XYZ file of C-alpha atoms in Angstrom:
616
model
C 0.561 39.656 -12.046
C -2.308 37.797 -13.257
C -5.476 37.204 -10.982
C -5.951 33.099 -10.080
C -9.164 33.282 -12.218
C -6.776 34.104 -15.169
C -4.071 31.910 -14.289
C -6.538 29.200 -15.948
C -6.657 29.752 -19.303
C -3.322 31.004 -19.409
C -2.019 27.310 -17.924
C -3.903 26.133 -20.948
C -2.814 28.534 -23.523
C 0.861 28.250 -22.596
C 1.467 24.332 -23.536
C -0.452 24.888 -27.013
C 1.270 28.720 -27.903
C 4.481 26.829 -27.400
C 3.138 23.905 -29.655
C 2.306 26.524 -32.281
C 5.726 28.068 -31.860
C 7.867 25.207 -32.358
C 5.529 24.334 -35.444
C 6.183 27.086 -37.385
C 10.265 28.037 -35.932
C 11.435 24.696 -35.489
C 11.929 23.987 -38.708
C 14.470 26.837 -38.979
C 15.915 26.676 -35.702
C 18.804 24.728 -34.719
C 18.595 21.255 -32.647
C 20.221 23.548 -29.465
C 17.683 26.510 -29.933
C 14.575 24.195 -30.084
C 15.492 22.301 -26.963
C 16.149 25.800 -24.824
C 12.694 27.332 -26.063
C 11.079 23.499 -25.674
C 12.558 24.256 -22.046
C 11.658 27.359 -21.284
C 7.835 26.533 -22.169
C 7.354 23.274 -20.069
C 9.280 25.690 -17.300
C 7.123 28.334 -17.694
C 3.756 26.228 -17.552
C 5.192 24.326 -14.687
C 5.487 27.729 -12.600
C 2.104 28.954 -13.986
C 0.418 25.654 -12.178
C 2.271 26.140 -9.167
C 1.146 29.562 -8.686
C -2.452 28.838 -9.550
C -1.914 25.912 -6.604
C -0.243 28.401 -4.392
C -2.972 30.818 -4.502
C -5.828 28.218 -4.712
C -5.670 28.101 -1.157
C -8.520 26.115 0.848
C -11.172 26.951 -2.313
C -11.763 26.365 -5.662
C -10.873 29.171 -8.626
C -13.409 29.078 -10.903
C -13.360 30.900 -14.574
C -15.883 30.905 -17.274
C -13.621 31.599 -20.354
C -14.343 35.075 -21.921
C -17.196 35.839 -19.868
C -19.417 32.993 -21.115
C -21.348 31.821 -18.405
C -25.091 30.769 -17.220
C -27.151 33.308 -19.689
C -30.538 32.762 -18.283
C -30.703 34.149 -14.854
C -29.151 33.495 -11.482
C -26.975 30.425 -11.902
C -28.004 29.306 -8.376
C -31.185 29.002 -10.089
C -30.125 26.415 -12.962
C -29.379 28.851 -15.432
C -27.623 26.705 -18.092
C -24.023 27.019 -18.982
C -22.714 27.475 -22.677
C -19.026 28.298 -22.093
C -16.028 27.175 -21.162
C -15.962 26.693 -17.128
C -12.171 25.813 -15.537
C -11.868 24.957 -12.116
C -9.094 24.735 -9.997
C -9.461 22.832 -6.516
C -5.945 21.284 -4.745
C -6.413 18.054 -6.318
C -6.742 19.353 -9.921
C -4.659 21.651 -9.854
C -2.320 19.416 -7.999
C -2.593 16.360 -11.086
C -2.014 19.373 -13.390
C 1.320 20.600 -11.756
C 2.224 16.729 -11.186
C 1.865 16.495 -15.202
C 3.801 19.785 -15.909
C 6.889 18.660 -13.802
C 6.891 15.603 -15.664
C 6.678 17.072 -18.804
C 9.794 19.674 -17.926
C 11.902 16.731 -16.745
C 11.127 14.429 -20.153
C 11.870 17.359 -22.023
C 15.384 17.861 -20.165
C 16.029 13.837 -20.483
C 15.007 14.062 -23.918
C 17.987 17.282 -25.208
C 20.001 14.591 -26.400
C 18.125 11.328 -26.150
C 17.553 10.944 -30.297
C 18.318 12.709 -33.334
C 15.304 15.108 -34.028
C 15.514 15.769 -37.483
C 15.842 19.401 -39.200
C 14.207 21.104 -41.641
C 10.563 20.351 -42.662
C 9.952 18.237 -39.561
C 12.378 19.973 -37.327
C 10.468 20.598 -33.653
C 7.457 17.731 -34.253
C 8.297 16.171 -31.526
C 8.629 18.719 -28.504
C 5.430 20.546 -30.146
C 3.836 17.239 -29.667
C 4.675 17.290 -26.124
C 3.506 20.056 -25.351
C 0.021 19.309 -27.058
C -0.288 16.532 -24.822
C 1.081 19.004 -21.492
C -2.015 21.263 -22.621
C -4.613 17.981 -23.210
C -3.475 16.861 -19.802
C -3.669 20.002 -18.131
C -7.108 21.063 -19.615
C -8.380 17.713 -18.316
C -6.895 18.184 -14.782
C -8.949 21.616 -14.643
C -12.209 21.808 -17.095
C -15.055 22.202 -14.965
C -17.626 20.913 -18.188
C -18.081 17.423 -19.295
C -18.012 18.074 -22.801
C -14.291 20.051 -22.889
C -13.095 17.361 -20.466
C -14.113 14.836 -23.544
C -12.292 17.386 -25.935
C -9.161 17.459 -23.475
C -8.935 14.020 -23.119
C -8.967 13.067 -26.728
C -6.060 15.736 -27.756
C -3.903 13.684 -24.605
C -4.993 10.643 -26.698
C -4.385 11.918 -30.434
C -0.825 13.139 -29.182
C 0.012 9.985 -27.653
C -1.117 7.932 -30.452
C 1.406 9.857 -32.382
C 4.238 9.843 -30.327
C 4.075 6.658 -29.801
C 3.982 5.882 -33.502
C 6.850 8.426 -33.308
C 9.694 6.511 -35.442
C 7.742 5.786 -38.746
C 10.206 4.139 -40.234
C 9.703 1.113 -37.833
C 6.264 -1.313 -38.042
C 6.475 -2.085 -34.770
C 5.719 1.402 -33.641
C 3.314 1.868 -36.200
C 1.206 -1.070 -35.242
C 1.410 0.039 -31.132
C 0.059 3.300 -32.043
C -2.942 1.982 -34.061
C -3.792 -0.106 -31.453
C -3.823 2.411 -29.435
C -5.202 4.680 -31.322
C -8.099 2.332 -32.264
C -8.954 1.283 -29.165
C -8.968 4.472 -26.981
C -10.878 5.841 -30.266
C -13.597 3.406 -29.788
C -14.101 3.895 -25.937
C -13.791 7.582 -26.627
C -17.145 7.387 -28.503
C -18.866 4.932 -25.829
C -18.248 8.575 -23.608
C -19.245 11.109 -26.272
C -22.518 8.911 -26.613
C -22.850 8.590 -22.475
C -22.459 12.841 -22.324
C -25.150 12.899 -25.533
C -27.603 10.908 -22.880
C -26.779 13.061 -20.099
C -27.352 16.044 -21.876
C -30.818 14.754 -23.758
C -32.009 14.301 -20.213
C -30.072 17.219 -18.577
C -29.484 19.950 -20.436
C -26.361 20.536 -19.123
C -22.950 20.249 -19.671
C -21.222 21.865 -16.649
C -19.986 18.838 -13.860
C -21.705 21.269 -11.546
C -24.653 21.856 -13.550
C -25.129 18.091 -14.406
C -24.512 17.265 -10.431
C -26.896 19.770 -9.549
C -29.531 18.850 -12.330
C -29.550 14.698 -11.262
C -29.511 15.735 -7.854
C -33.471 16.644 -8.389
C -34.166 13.846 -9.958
C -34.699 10.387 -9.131
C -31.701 7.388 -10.496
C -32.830 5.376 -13.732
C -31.768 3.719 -15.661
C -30.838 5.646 -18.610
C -28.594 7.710 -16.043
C -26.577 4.371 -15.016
C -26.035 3.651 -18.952
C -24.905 7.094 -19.382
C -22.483 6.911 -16.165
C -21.237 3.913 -17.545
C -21.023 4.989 -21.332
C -18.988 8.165 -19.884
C -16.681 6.233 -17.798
C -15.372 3.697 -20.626
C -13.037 7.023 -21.522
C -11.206 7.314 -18.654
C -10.940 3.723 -17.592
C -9.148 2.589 -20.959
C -6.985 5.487 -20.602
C -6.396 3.952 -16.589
C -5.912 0.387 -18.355
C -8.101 -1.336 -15.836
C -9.114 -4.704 -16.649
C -10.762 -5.649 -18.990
C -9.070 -2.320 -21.025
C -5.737 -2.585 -20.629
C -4.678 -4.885 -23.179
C -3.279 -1.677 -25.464
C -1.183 -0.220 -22.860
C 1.750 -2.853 -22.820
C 1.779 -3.204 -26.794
C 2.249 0.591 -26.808
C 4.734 0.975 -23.962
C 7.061 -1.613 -26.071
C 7.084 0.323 -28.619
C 6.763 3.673 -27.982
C 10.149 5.920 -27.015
C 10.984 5.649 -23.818
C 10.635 9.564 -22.760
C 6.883 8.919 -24.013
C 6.743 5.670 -22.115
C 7.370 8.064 -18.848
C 4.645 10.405 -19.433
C 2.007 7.496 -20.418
C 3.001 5.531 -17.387
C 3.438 8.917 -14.993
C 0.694 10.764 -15.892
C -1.823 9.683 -18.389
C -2.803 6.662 -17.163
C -3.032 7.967 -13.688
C -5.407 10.828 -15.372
C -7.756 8.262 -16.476
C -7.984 7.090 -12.487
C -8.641 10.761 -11.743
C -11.257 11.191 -14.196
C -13.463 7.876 -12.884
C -13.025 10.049 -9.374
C -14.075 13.689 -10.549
C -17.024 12.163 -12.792
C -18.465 10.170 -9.931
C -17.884 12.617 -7.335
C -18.887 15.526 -9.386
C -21.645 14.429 -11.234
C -23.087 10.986 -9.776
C -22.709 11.416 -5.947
C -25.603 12.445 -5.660
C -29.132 10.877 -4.533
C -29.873 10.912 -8.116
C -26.853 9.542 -9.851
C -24.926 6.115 -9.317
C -25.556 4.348 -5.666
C -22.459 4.924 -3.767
C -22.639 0.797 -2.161
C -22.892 -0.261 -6.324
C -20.122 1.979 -7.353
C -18.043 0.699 -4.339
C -18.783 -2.635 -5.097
C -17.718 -2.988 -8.466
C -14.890 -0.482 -8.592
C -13.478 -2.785 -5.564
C -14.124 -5.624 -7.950
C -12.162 -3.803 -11.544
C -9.596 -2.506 -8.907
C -8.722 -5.889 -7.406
C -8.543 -7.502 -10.809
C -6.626 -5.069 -12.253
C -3.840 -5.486 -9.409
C -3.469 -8.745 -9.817
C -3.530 -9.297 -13.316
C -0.913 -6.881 -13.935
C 1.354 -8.416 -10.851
C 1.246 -11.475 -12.279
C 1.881 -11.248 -15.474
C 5.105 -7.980 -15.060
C 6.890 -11.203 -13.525
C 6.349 -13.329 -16.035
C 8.131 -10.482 -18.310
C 11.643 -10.400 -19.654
C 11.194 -7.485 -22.146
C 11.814 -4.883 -19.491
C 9.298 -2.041 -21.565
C 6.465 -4.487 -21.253
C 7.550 -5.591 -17.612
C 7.152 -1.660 -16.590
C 4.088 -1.289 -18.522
C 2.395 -4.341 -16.255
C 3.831 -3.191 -13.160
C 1.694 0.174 -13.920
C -1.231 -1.692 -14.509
C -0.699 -3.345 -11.201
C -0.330 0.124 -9.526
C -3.657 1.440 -11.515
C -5.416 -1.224 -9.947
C -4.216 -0.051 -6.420
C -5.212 3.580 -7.472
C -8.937 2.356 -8.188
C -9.170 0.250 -5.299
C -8.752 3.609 -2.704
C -10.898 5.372 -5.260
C -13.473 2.850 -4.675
C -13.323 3.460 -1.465
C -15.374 6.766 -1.408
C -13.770 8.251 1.104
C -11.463 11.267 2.103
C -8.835 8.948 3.810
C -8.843 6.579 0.898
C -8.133 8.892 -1.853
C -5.618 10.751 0.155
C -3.758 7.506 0.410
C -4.209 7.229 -3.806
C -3.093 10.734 -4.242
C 0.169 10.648 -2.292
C 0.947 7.407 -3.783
C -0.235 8.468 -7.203
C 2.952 11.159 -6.550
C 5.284 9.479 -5.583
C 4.515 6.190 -8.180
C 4.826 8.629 -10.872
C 8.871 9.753 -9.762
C 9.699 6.507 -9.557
C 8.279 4.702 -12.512
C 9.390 7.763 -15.082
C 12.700 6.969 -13.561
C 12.659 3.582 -14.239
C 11.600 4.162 -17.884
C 14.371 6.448 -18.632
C 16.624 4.605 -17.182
C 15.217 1.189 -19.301
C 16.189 4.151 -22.365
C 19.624 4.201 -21.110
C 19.863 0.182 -21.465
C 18.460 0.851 -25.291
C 20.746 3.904 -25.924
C 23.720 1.807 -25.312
C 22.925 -1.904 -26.435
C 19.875 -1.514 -29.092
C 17.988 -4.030 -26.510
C 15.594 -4.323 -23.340
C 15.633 -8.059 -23.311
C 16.725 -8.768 -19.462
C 17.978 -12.500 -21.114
C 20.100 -11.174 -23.691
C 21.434 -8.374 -20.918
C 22.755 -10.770 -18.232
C 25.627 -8.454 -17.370
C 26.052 -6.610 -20.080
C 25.453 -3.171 -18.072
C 28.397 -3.833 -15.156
C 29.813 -0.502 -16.604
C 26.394 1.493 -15.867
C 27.114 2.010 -12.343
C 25.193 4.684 -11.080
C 21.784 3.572 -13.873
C 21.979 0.164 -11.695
C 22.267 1.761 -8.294
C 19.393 4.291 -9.541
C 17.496 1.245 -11.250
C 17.629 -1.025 -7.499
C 16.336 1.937 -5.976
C 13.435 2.273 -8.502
C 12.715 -1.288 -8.065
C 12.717 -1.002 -3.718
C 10.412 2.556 -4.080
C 7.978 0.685 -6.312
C 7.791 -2.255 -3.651
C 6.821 0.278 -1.114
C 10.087 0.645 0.536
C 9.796 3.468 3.366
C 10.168 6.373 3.195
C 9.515 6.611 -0.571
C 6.115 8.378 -1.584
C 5.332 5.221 -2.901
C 5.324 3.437 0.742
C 3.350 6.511 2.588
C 1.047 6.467 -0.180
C 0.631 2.451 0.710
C 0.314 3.087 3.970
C -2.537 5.390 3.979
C -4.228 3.542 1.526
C -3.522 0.316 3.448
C -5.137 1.909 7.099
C -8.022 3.323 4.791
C -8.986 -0.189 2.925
C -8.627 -2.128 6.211
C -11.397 -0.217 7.642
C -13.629 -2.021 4.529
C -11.879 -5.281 4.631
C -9.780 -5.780 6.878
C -6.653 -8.136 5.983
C -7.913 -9.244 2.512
C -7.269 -5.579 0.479
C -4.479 -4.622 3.028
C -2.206 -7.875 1.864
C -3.781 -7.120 -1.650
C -1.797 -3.663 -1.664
C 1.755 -5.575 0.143
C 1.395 -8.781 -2.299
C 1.314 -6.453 -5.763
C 3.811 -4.177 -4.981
C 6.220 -7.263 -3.544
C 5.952 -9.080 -6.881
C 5.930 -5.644 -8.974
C 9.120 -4.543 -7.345
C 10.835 -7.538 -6.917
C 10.203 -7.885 -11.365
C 12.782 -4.632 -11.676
C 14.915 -5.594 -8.822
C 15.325 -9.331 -10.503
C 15.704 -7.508 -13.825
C 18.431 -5.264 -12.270
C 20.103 -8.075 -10.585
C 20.440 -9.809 -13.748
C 21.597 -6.865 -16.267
C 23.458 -5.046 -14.125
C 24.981 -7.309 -11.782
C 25.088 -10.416 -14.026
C 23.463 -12.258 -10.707
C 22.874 -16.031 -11.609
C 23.459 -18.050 -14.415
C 21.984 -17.052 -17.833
C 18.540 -17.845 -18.252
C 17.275 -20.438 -20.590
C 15.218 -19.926 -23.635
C 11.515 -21.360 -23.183
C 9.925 -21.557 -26.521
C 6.186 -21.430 -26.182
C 7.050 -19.467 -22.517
C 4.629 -16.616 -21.507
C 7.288 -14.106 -22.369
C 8.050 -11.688 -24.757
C 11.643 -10.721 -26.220
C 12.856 -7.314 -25.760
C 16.051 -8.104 -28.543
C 16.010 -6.416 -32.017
C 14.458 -3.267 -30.574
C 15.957 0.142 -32.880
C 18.881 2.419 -30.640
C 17.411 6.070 -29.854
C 20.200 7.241 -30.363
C 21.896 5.163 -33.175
C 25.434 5.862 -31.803
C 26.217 3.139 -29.540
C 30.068 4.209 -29.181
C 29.419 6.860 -27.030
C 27.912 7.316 -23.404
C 24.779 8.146 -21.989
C 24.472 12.174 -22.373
C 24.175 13.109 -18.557
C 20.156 14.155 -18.739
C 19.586 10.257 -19.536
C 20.994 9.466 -15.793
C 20.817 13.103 -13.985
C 16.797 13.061 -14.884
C 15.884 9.690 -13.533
C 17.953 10.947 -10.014
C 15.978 13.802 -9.650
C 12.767 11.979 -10.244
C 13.764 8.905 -7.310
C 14.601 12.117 -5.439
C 11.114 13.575 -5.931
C 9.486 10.594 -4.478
C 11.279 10.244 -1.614
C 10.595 13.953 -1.408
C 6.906 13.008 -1.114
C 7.135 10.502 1.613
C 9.844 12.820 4.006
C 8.421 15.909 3.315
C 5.208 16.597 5.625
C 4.130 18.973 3.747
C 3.174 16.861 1.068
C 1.306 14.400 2.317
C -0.840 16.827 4.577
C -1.637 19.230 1.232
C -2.600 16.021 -0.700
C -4.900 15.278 2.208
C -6.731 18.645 2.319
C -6.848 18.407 -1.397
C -8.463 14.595 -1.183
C -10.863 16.206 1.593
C -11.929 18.839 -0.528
C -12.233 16.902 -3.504
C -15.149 14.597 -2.095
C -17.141 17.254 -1.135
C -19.536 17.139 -3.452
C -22.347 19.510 -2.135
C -18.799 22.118 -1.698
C -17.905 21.881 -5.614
C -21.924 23.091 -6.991
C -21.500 25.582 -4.311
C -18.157 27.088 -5.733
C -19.023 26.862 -9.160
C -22.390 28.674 -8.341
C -20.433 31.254 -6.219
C -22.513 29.893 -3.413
C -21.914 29.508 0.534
C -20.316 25.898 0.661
C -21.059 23.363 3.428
C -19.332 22.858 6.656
C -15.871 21.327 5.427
C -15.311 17.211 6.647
C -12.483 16.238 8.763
C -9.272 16.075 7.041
C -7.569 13.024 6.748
C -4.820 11.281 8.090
C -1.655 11.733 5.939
C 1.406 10.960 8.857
C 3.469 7.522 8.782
C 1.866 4.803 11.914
C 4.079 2.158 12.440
C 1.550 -0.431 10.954
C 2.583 1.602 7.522
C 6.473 1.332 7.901
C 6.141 -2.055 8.730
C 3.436 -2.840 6.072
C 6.424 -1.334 3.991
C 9.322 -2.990 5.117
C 7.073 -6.384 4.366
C 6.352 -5.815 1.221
C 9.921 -4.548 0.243
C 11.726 -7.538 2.180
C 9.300 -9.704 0.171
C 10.083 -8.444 -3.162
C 13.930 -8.305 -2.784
C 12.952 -12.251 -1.438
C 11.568 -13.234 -4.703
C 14.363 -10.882 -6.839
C 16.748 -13.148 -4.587
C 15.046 -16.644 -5.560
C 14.461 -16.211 -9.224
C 17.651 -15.562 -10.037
C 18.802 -19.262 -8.564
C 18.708 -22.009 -11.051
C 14.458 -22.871 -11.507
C 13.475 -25.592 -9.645
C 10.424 -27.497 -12.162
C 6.789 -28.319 -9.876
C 4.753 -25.812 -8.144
C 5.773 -22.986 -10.628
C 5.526 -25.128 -13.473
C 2.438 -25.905 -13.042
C 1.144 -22.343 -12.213
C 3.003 -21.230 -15.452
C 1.348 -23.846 -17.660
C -2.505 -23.145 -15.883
C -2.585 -19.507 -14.881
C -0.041 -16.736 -16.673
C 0.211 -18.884 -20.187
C -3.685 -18.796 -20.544
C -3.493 -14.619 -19.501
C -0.450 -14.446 -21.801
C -2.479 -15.865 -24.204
C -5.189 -13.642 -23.726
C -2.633 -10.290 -24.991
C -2.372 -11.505 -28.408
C -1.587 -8.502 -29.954
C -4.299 -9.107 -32.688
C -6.434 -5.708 -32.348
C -9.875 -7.888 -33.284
C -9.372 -9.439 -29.882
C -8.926 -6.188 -27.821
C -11.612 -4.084 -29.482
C -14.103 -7.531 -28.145
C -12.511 -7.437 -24.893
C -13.428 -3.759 -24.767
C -16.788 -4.712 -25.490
C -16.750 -7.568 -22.971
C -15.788 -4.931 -19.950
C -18.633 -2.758 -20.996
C -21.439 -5.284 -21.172
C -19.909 -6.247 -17.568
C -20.161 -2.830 -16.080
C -23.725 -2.002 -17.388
C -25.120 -5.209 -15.841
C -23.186 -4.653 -12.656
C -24.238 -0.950 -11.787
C -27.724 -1.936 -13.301
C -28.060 -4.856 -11.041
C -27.529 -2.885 -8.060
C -29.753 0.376 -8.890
């Protein structure tokens, strides 16, 4: 059996030796034989990360790939690192198993969902899976600034390409370019950010660059660099003011892609802003913790309620899941922000169980295409009556994303809740119950409508602030038949798997000894230098209080309130005139014109360099 030092580059190497397999044999192998070898790779990196967890312990496993480490002297000394360092703590080895698991169950939903074709281009698509398993993966665990950057763009590259998936459409097409374009463009504002750091570092290694500002007083070329680097990430997180390509894309893209995007890469780009700033920046020579605070607490906050406003404005059901993610992202970067243990234990346990919940959701939105060519929750009104158990599983979706207890979702709200009161008190704990009321009470609305035909048929609004989900191309193209059983088995066992997180002790209390471990910066230079580390820091709290459940029950209570209400005939006045002043202006603002986006990219990063460089 492999040692855990070797179980790194093999989780790596397993996702893209699979890719290369299905490559060259797909094209002679039949549909059947592609999906069992697809299978068996995704199953086989998903117990390779849970080993490598398992025997991660307390500590870190650290390899430097083919013996390529520091060359000049003692490493404790600064020797300078030219190879490839992986490192394995809980928490990155934890996003990487998170991402596997995912991968293994859209690869199970997906035997049946569309008609791969044979021949030349037989096995594109699960070799393009796995591409992005083994971009995700090496970004969970790289240990070097540069790779991460490497890592992080083959994620990208895949997922502008399976988004873009179905040529044959232009609507795909243009979400992937978008996309593509965009993430392209913040991609290089990082490359150029690492370029500074190493000019003035020599280094490459997160430990290595941590250790090298550390001796060195902040400037202000190191805050444009911090900044420049962090551009990456946070467009791949879709915080505000970079989010404006993730909904375009999630309309588009198939709807076992949409559950990986919204499950796992997104949620990626969240743990990158943490890992960079802890790893590198902590420090007293990096980026003030108070300015980082500040203005994360700032993106985070806007980011929530941007996207909870404007997923219930939504009746194309894609685009209403995409904003309810960008509402949750915004949650994720507020306990983030918080720069604490307690905080990001909160974000990591709801990071879990948010990403069961909303893959569900997706595939079970792919069920609704399968069968009527259309996510339009208008042109549904009670079409789906038949799709019993896809409603039941879709209202239980909706309650888990509103924080219902005992989901994931709601312990993961809970801790973050107790752990943002202790900053400001009331203002971000309501924050968290307001945006996941008006996130989950979107899909339980939507469910109430197309799957219990609840209220009368909504009327068109020309000029309204939403967007039609009709006309959208089948998956399947054979709209006679039923679901095949992975399209509604998969989405149970992922609403199982969060409520898993939330009952399951376990859970929480490994995610918190992961989030206190992850924050200890002086403890990560120490591993990767094979040094003694510091003391360890309390671990946080990771048990249910009663404040949480009933924090919970609020906030689900609320949103079934508001599913309740909209479905009554609309009453004109109040919402009227917040429609007409507040979400038509923001729906304005996602224009789908690419012009637009690329200057609101540019926009968010003039903001962030004058923020952190006000506050050096």
């Amino acid at each position: 059996m492999p040692s855990t030092a070797n179980l790194l580059p093999l989780a790596v190497a397993i996702p893209l030796l699979g890719a290369v397999l299905l490559t060259v044999a797909g094209r002679r192998l039949p549909r059947a034989a592609t999906d069992v070898l697809t299978t068996g790779c995704a199953a086989l990196e998903a117990a390779c990360l849970a080993l490598l967890r398992a025997r991660t312990g307390d500590g870190r496993a650290v390899d430097w790939v083919a013996g390529w480490g520091p060359p000049d002297g003692n490493p404790a000394q600064g020797g300078r690192s030219v190879g490839v360092v992986l490192v394995a703590d809980r928490l990155g080895s934890g996003v990487a198993l998170l991402a596997a698991l995912l991968v293994l169950a859209v690869v199970v939903y997906s035997w049946r969902y569309f008609d791969e074709p044979t021949g030349e281009h037989g096995g594109m698509f699960p070799a393009l899976l796995l591409l992005f398993e083994a971009g995700m993966v090496g970004f969970a665990l790289t240990g070097d600034l540069f790779d991460a950057f490497v890592f992080f763009e083959l994620m990208g590259a895949c997922a502008y390409a399976l988004t873009g998936y179905r040529i044959e459409d232009p609507r795909p097409l243009h979400g992937a370019l978008t996309f593509g374009i965009v993430n392209s463009l913040a991609a290089y504002c990082s490359l150029l950010g690492i370029g500074l750091l190493y000019a003035r570092t020599g280094q490459l290694g997160l430990a290595q660059l941590g250790q090298a500002l550390d001796g060195r007083r902040p400037d202000l070329l190191v805050v444009c660099a911090f900044v420049l680097v962090l551009t990456g990430p946070l467009v791949k997180a879709a915080a505000v003011p970079f989010h404006f390509w993730l909904p375009d894309a999630h309309a588009v893209a198939p709807s076992p892609v949409c559950m990986l995007l919204s499950g796992a890469m997104v949620e990626l780009g969240v743990y990158g802003v943490a890992r960079i700033y802890w790893t590198v920046f902590a420090g007293p020579g990096g980026v003030p913790q108070p300015a980082f605070r500040a203005t994360m607490l700032v993106v985070g906050s806007l980011t929530a309620l941007v996207g909870a406003v404007l997923c219930w404005q939504q009746r194309h059901l894609k685009r209403l899941l995409a904003f309810s993610t960008i509402g949750h992202i915004g949650l994720f970067l507020i306990g983030v922000a918080l720069l604490d243990p307690a905080g990001l234990a909160g974000t990591a346990v709801y990071v879990a169980g948010h990403a069961g919940a909303k893959a569900a959701l997706f595939g079970l939105a792919g069920v609704l295409l399968d069968r009527y060519g259309s996510v339009d929750e208008h042109g549904l009104h009670g079409k789906a009556r038949e799709l019993v158990l896809p409603g039941v599983l879709f209202g239980v979706g909706g309650l888990a994303l509103a924080g219902l207890p005992p989901f994931g979702t709601a312990l993961g709200k809970a801790l973050s809740e107790a752990a943002a009161g202790e900053r400001l008190p009331v203002l971000l704990p309501a924050l968290y119950v307001v945006v996941s009321a008006i996130t989950g009470g979107a899909v339980l609305r939507a469910g109430l409508r197309v799957f219990a035909g609840a209220g009368q048929t909504p009327r068109e609004r020309p000029g309204g602030p939403e967007t039609s989900g009709e006309g959208e191309e089948p998956e399947i193209r054979d709209p006679t038949r039923q679901p095949p059983w992975p399209m509604t088995v998969v989405p149970g066992v992922l609403l199982l798997a969060s409520l898993a997180v939330g009952v399951l002790p376990g859970i929480g209390r490994e995610l918190a000894y992961a989030a206190r471990l992850f924050t200890d910066h002086g403890g990560y230079l120490a591993a990767a230098y094979q040094a003694a580390p510091p003391p360890p820091a309390p671990v946080p709290p990771s048990d249910w209080t009663t404040e949480g459940v009933l924090l919970g029950l609020l906030s689900a209570l609320l949103a079934a309130g508001l599913a309740a209400a909209a479905v009554q005939p609309p009453h004109p006045g109040l919402g009227a005139a917040l429609n007409r002043r507040l979400v038509v202006p923001l729906r304005r603002l996602h224009s789908g014109r690419l012009g637009d986006y690329v200057t609101w990219l540019a926009v968010g990063l003039a903001a962030l360099l004058l923020a952190f460089a006000g506050q050096r």
